[in-house]
mmCIF file of C-alpha atoms and ligand atoms in Angstrom:
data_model
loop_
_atom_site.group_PDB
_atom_site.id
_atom_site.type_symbol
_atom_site.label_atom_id
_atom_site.label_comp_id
_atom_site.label_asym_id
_atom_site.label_seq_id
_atom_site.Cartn_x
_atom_site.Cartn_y
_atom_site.Cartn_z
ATOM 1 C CA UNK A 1477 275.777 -115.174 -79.901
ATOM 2 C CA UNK A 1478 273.946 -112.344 -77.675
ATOM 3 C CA UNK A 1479 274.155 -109.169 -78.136
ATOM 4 C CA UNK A 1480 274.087 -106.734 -75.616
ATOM 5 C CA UNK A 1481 273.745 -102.923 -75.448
ATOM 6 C CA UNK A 1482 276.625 -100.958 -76.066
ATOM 7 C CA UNK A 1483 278.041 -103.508 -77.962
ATOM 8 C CA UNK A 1484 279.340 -102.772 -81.710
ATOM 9 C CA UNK A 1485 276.656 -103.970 -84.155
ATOM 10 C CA UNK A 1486 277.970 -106.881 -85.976
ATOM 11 C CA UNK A 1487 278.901 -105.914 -89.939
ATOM 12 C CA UNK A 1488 277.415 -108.497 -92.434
ATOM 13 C CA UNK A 1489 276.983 -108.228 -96.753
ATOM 14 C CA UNK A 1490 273.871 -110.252 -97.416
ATOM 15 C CA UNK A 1491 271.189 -110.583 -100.531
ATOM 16 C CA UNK A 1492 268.350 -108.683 -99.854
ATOM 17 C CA UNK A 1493 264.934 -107.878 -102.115
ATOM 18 C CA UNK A 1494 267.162 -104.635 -102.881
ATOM 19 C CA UNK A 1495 269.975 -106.773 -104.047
ATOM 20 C CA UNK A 1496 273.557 -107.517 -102.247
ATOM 21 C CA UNK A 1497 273.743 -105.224 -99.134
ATOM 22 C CA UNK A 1498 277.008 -104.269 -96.884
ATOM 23 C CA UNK A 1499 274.997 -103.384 -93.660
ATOM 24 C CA UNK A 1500 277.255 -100.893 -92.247
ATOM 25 C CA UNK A 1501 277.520 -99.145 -96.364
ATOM 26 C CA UNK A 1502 273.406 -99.183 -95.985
ATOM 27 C CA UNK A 1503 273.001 -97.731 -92.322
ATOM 28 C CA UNK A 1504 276.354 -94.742 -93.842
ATOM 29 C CA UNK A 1505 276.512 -92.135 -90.557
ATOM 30 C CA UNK A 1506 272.483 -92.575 -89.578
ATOM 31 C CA UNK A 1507 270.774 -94.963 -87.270
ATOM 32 C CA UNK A 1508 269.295 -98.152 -88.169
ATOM 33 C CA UNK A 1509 266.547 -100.328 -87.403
ATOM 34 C CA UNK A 1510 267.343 -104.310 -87.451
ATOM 35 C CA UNK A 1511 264.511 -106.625 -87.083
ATOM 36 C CA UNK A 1512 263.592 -110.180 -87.743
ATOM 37 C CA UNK A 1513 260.325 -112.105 -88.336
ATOM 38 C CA UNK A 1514 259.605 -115.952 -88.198
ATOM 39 C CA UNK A 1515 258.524 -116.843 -91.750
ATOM 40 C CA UNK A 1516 257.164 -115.440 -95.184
ATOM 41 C CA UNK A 1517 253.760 -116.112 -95.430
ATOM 42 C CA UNK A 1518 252.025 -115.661 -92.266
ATOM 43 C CA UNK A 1519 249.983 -113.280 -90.880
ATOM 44 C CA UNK A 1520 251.366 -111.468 -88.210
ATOM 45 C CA UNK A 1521 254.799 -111.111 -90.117
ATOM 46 C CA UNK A 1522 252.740 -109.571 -93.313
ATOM 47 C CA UNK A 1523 251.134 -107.108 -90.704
ATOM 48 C CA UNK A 1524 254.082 -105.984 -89.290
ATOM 49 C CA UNK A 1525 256.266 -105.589 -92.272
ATOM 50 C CA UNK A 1526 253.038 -103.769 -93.570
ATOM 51 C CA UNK A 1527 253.074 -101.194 -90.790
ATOM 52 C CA UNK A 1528 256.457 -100.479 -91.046
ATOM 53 C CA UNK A 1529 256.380 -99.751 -94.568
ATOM 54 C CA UNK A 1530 253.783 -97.187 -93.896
ATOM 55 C CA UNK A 1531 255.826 -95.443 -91.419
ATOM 56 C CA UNK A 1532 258.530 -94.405 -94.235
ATOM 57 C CA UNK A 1533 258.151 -90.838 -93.086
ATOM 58 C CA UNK A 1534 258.910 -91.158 -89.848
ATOM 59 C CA UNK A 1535 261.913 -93.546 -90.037
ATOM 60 C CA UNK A 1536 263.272 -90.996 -92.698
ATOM 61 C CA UNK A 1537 262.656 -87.921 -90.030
ATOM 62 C CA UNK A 1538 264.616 -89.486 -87.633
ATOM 63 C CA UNK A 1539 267.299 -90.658 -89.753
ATOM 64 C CA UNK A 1540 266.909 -94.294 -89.446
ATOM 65 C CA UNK A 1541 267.389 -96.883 -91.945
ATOM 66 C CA UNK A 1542 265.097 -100.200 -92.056
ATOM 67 C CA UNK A 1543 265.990 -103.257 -92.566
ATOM 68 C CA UNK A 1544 263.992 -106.382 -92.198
ATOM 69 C CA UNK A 1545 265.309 -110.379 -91.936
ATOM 70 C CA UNK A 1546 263.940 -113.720 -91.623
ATOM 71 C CA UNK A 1547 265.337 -116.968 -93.044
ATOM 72 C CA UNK A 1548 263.416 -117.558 -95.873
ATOM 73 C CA UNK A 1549 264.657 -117.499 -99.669
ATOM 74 C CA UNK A 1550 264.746 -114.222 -102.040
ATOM 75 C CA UNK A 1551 262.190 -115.561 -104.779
ATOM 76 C CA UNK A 1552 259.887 -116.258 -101.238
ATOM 77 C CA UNK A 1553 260.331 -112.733 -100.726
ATOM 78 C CA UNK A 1554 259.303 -111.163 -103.565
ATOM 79 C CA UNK A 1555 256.481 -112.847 -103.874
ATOM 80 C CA UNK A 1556 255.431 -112.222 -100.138
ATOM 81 C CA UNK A 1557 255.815 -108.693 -100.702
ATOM 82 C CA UNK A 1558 253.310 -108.565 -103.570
ATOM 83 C CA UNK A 1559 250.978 -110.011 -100.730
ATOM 84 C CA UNK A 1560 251.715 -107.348 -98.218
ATOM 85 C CA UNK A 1561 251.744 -104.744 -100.499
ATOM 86 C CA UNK A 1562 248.140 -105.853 -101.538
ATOM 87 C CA UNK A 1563 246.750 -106.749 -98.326
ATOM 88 C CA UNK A 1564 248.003 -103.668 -95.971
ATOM 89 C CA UNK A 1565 247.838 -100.901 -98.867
ATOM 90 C CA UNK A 1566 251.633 -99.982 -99.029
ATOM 91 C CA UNK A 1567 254.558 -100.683 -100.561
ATOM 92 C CA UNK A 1568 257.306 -102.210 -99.275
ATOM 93 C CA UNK A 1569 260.364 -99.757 -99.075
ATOM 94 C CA UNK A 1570 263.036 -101.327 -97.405
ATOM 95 C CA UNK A 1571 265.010 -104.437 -97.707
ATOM 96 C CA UNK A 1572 264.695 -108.048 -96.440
ATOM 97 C CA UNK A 1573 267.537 -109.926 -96.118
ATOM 98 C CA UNK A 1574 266.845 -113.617 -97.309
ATOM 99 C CA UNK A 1575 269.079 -115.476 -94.726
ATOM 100 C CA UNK A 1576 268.396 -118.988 -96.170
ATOM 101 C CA UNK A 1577 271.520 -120.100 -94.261
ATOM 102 C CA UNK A 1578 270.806 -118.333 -90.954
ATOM 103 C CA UNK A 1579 274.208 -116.400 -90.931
ATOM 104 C CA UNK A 1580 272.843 -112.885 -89.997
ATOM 105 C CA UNK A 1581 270.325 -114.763 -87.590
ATOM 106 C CA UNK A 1582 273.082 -116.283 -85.658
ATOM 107 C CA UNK A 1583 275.308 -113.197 -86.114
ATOM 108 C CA UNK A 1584 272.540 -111.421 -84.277
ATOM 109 C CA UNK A 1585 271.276 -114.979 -81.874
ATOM 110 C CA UNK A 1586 267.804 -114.284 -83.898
ATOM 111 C CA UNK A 1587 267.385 -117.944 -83.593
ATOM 112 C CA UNK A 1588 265.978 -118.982 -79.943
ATOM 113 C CA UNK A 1589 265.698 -123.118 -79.936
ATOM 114 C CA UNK A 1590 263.720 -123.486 -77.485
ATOM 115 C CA UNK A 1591 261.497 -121.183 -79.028
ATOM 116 C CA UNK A 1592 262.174 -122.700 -82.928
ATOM 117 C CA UNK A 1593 265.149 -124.288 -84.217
ATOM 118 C CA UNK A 1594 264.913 -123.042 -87.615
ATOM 119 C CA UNK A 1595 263.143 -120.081 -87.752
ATOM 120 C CA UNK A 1596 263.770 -116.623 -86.141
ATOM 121 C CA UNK A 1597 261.780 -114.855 -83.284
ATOM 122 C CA UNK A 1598 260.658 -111.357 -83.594
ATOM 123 C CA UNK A 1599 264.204 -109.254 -82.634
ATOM 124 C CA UNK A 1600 264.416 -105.723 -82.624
ATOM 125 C CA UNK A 1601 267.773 -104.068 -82.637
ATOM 126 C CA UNK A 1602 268.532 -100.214 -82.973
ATOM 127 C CA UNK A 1603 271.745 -99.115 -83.431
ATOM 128 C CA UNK A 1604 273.228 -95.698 -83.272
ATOM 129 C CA UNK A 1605 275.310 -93.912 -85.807
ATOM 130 C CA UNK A 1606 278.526 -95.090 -83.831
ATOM 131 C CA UNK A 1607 277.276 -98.580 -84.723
ATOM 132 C CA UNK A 1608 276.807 -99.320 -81.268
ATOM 133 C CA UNK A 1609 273.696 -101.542 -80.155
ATOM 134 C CA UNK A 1610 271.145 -99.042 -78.167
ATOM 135 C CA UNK A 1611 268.203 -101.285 -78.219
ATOM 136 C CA UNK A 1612 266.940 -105.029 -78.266
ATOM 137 C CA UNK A 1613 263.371 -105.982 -78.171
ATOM 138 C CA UNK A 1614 262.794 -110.083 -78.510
ATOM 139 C CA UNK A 1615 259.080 -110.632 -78.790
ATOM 140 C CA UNK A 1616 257.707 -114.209 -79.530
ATOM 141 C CA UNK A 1617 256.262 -115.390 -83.202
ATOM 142 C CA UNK A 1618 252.506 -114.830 -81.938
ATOM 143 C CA UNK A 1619 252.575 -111.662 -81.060
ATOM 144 C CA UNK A 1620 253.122 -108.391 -83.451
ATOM 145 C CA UNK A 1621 255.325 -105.229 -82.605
ATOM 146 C CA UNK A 1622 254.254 -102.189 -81.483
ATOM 147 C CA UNK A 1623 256.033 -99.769 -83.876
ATOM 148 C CA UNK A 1624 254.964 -96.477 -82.474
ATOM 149 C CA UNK A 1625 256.790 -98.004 -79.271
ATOM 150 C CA UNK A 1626 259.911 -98.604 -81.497
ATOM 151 C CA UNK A 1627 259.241 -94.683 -82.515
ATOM 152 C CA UNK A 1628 259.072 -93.518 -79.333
ATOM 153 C CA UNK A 1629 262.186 -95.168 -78.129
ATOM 154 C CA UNK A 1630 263.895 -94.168 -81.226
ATOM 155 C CA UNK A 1631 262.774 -90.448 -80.384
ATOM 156 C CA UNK A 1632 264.139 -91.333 -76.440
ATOM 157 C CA UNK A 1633 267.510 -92.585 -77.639
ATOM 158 C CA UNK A 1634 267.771 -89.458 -80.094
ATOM 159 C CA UNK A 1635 266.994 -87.129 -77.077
ATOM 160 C CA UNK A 1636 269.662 -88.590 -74.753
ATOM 161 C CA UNK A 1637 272.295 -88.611 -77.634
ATOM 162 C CA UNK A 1638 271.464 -84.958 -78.845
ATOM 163 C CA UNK A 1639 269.990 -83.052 -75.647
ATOM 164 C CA UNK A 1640 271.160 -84.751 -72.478
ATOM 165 C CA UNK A 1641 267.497 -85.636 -71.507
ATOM 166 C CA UNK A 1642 265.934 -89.135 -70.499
ATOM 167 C CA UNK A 1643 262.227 -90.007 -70.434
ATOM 168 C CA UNK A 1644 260.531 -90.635 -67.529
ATOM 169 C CA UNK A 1645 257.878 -93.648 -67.509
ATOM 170 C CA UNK A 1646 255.416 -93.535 -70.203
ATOM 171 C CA UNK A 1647 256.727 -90.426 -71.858
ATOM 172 C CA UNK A 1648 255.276 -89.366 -74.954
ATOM 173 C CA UNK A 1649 256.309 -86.526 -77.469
ATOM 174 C CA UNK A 1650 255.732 -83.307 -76.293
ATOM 175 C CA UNK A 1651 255.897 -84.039 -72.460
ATOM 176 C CA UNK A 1652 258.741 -82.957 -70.093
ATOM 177 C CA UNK A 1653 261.573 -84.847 -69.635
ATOM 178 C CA UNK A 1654 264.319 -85.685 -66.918
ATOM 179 C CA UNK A 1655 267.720 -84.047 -67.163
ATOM 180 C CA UNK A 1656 270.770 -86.830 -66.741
ATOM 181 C CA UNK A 1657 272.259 -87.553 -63.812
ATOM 182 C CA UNK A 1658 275.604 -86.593 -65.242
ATOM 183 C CA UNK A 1659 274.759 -82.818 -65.531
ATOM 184 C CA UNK A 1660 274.781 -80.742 -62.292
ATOM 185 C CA UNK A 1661 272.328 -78.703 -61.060
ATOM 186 C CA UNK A 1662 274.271 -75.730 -60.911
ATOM 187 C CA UNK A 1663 274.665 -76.297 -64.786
ATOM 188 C CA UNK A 1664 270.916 -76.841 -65.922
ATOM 189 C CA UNK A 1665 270.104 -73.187 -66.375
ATOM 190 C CA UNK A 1666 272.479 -72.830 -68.457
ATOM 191 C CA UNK A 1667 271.778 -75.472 -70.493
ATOM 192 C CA UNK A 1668 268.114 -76.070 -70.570
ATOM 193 C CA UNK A 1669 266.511 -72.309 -71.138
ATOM 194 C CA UNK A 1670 263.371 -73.390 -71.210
ATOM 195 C CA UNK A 1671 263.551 -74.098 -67.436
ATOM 196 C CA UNK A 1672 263.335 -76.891 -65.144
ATOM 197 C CA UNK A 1673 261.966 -78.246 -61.796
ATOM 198 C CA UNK A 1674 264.045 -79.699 -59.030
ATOM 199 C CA UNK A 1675 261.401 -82.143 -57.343
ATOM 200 C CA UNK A 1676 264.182 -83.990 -55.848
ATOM 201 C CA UNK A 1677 268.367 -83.610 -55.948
ATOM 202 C CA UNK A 1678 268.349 -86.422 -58.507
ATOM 203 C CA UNK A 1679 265.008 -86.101 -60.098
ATOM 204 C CA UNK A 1680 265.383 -83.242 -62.385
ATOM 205 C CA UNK A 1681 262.658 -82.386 -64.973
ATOM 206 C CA UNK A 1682 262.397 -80.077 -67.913
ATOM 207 C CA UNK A 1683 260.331 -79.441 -70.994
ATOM 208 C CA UNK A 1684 261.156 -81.354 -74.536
ATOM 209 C CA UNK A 1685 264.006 -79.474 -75.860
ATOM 210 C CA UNK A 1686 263.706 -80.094 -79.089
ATOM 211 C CA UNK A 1687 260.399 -79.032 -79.142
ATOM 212 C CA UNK A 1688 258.779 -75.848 -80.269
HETATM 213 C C1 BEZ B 2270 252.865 -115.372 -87.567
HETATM 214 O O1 BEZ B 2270 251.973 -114.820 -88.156
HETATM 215 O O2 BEZ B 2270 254.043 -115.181 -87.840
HETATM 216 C C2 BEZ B 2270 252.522 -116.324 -86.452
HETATM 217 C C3 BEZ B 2270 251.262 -116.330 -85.939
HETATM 218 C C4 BEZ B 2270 250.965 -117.205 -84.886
HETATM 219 C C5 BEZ B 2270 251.941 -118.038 -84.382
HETATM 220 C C6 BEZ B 2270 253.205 -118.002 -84.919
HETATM 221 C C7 BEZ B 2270 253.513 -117.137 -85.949
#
């Protein structure tokens, strides 16, 4: 199965390291973060699930619940995470599902054949608190996330959703940002009082709203 953006986040109860989950019970009104490694036990994965560990604080600030998967067994699990917590100087605070029977994989088309048969490739899926599907990232098994870029779409999404504002190329926090198509010009002053630019009738810029 592929899923595609906009679509409604497929509902699943799985065993995780924090016991039996129901996914949509675990994300309750707030976003989530979905994501899947290949295998316990190797190096890039232990990185990763490292790094996101340490970013606790910001996932909380934004309101976004972690959860990690791969195909591997609970018992391989808990053991891994004894390894990550040692080797990237954290501690693992969010909960891996053990799909030893690839349901959620498949649920989710984590599993790429031509890419592995059995194990999952590096998926990324954000979903919004209306449980629709606002992201996918597939990356392959070599090569490790960049979870500031997860961040900073996270913190794109949440400013379209809350502040009618997309982000140019390359935005980073703090930096102006373009005001949606769907809003007329007439109607930015109104709505945007920290001012804007009209460079062209449907390139509209103005600075961060939410920031102060
Ligand atoms: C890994 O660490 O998950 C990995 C590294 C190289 C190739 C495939 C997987």
């Amino acid at each position: 199965m592929s899923i595609k953006l906009g679509d409604i986040a497929p509902n699943f109860t799985a065993m995780t390291t924090e016991g039996e989950i129901n996914f949509y019970d675990y994300l309750g009104d707030g976003w989530g973060l979905l994501f899947s490694h290949p295998a316990d036990f190797t190096p890039v994965c232990t990185t990763e699930l490292g790094r996101t560990a340490q970013l606790k604080n910001e996932f909380d600030k934004r309101n976004v619940k972690v959860m990690a998967i791969s195909v591997d067994s609970l018992e391989d699990h808990k053991n891994w995470i004894k390894d990550i917590n040692e080797t990237q100087n954290t501690t693992v605070n969010f909960p891996i599902i053990a799909d030893e029977n690839q349901r959620v994989a498949n649920l989710y088309g984590m599993i790429h054949p031509n890419a592995s048969d059995t194990a999952t490739v590096r998926s990324v899926f954000v979903i919004g608190p209306d449980k629709k599907v606002k992201l996918t990232l597939t990356y392959p098994a070599a090569t490790g996330r960049n979870f500031n870029e997860i961040l900073r779409v996270i913190d794109s999404l949440q400013l379209t959703a809350y502040h009618s504002v997309a982000t140019p190329a390359d935005w980073k926090e703090g930096e102006d940002c373009v005001v949606v198509p769907s809003i007329p010009t007439e109607e930015i002053a109104a709505k945007f009082p920290k001012g804007y630019k009209v460079i062209k009738p449907y390139l509209r810029m103005t600075p961060q709203p939410d920031k102060v």
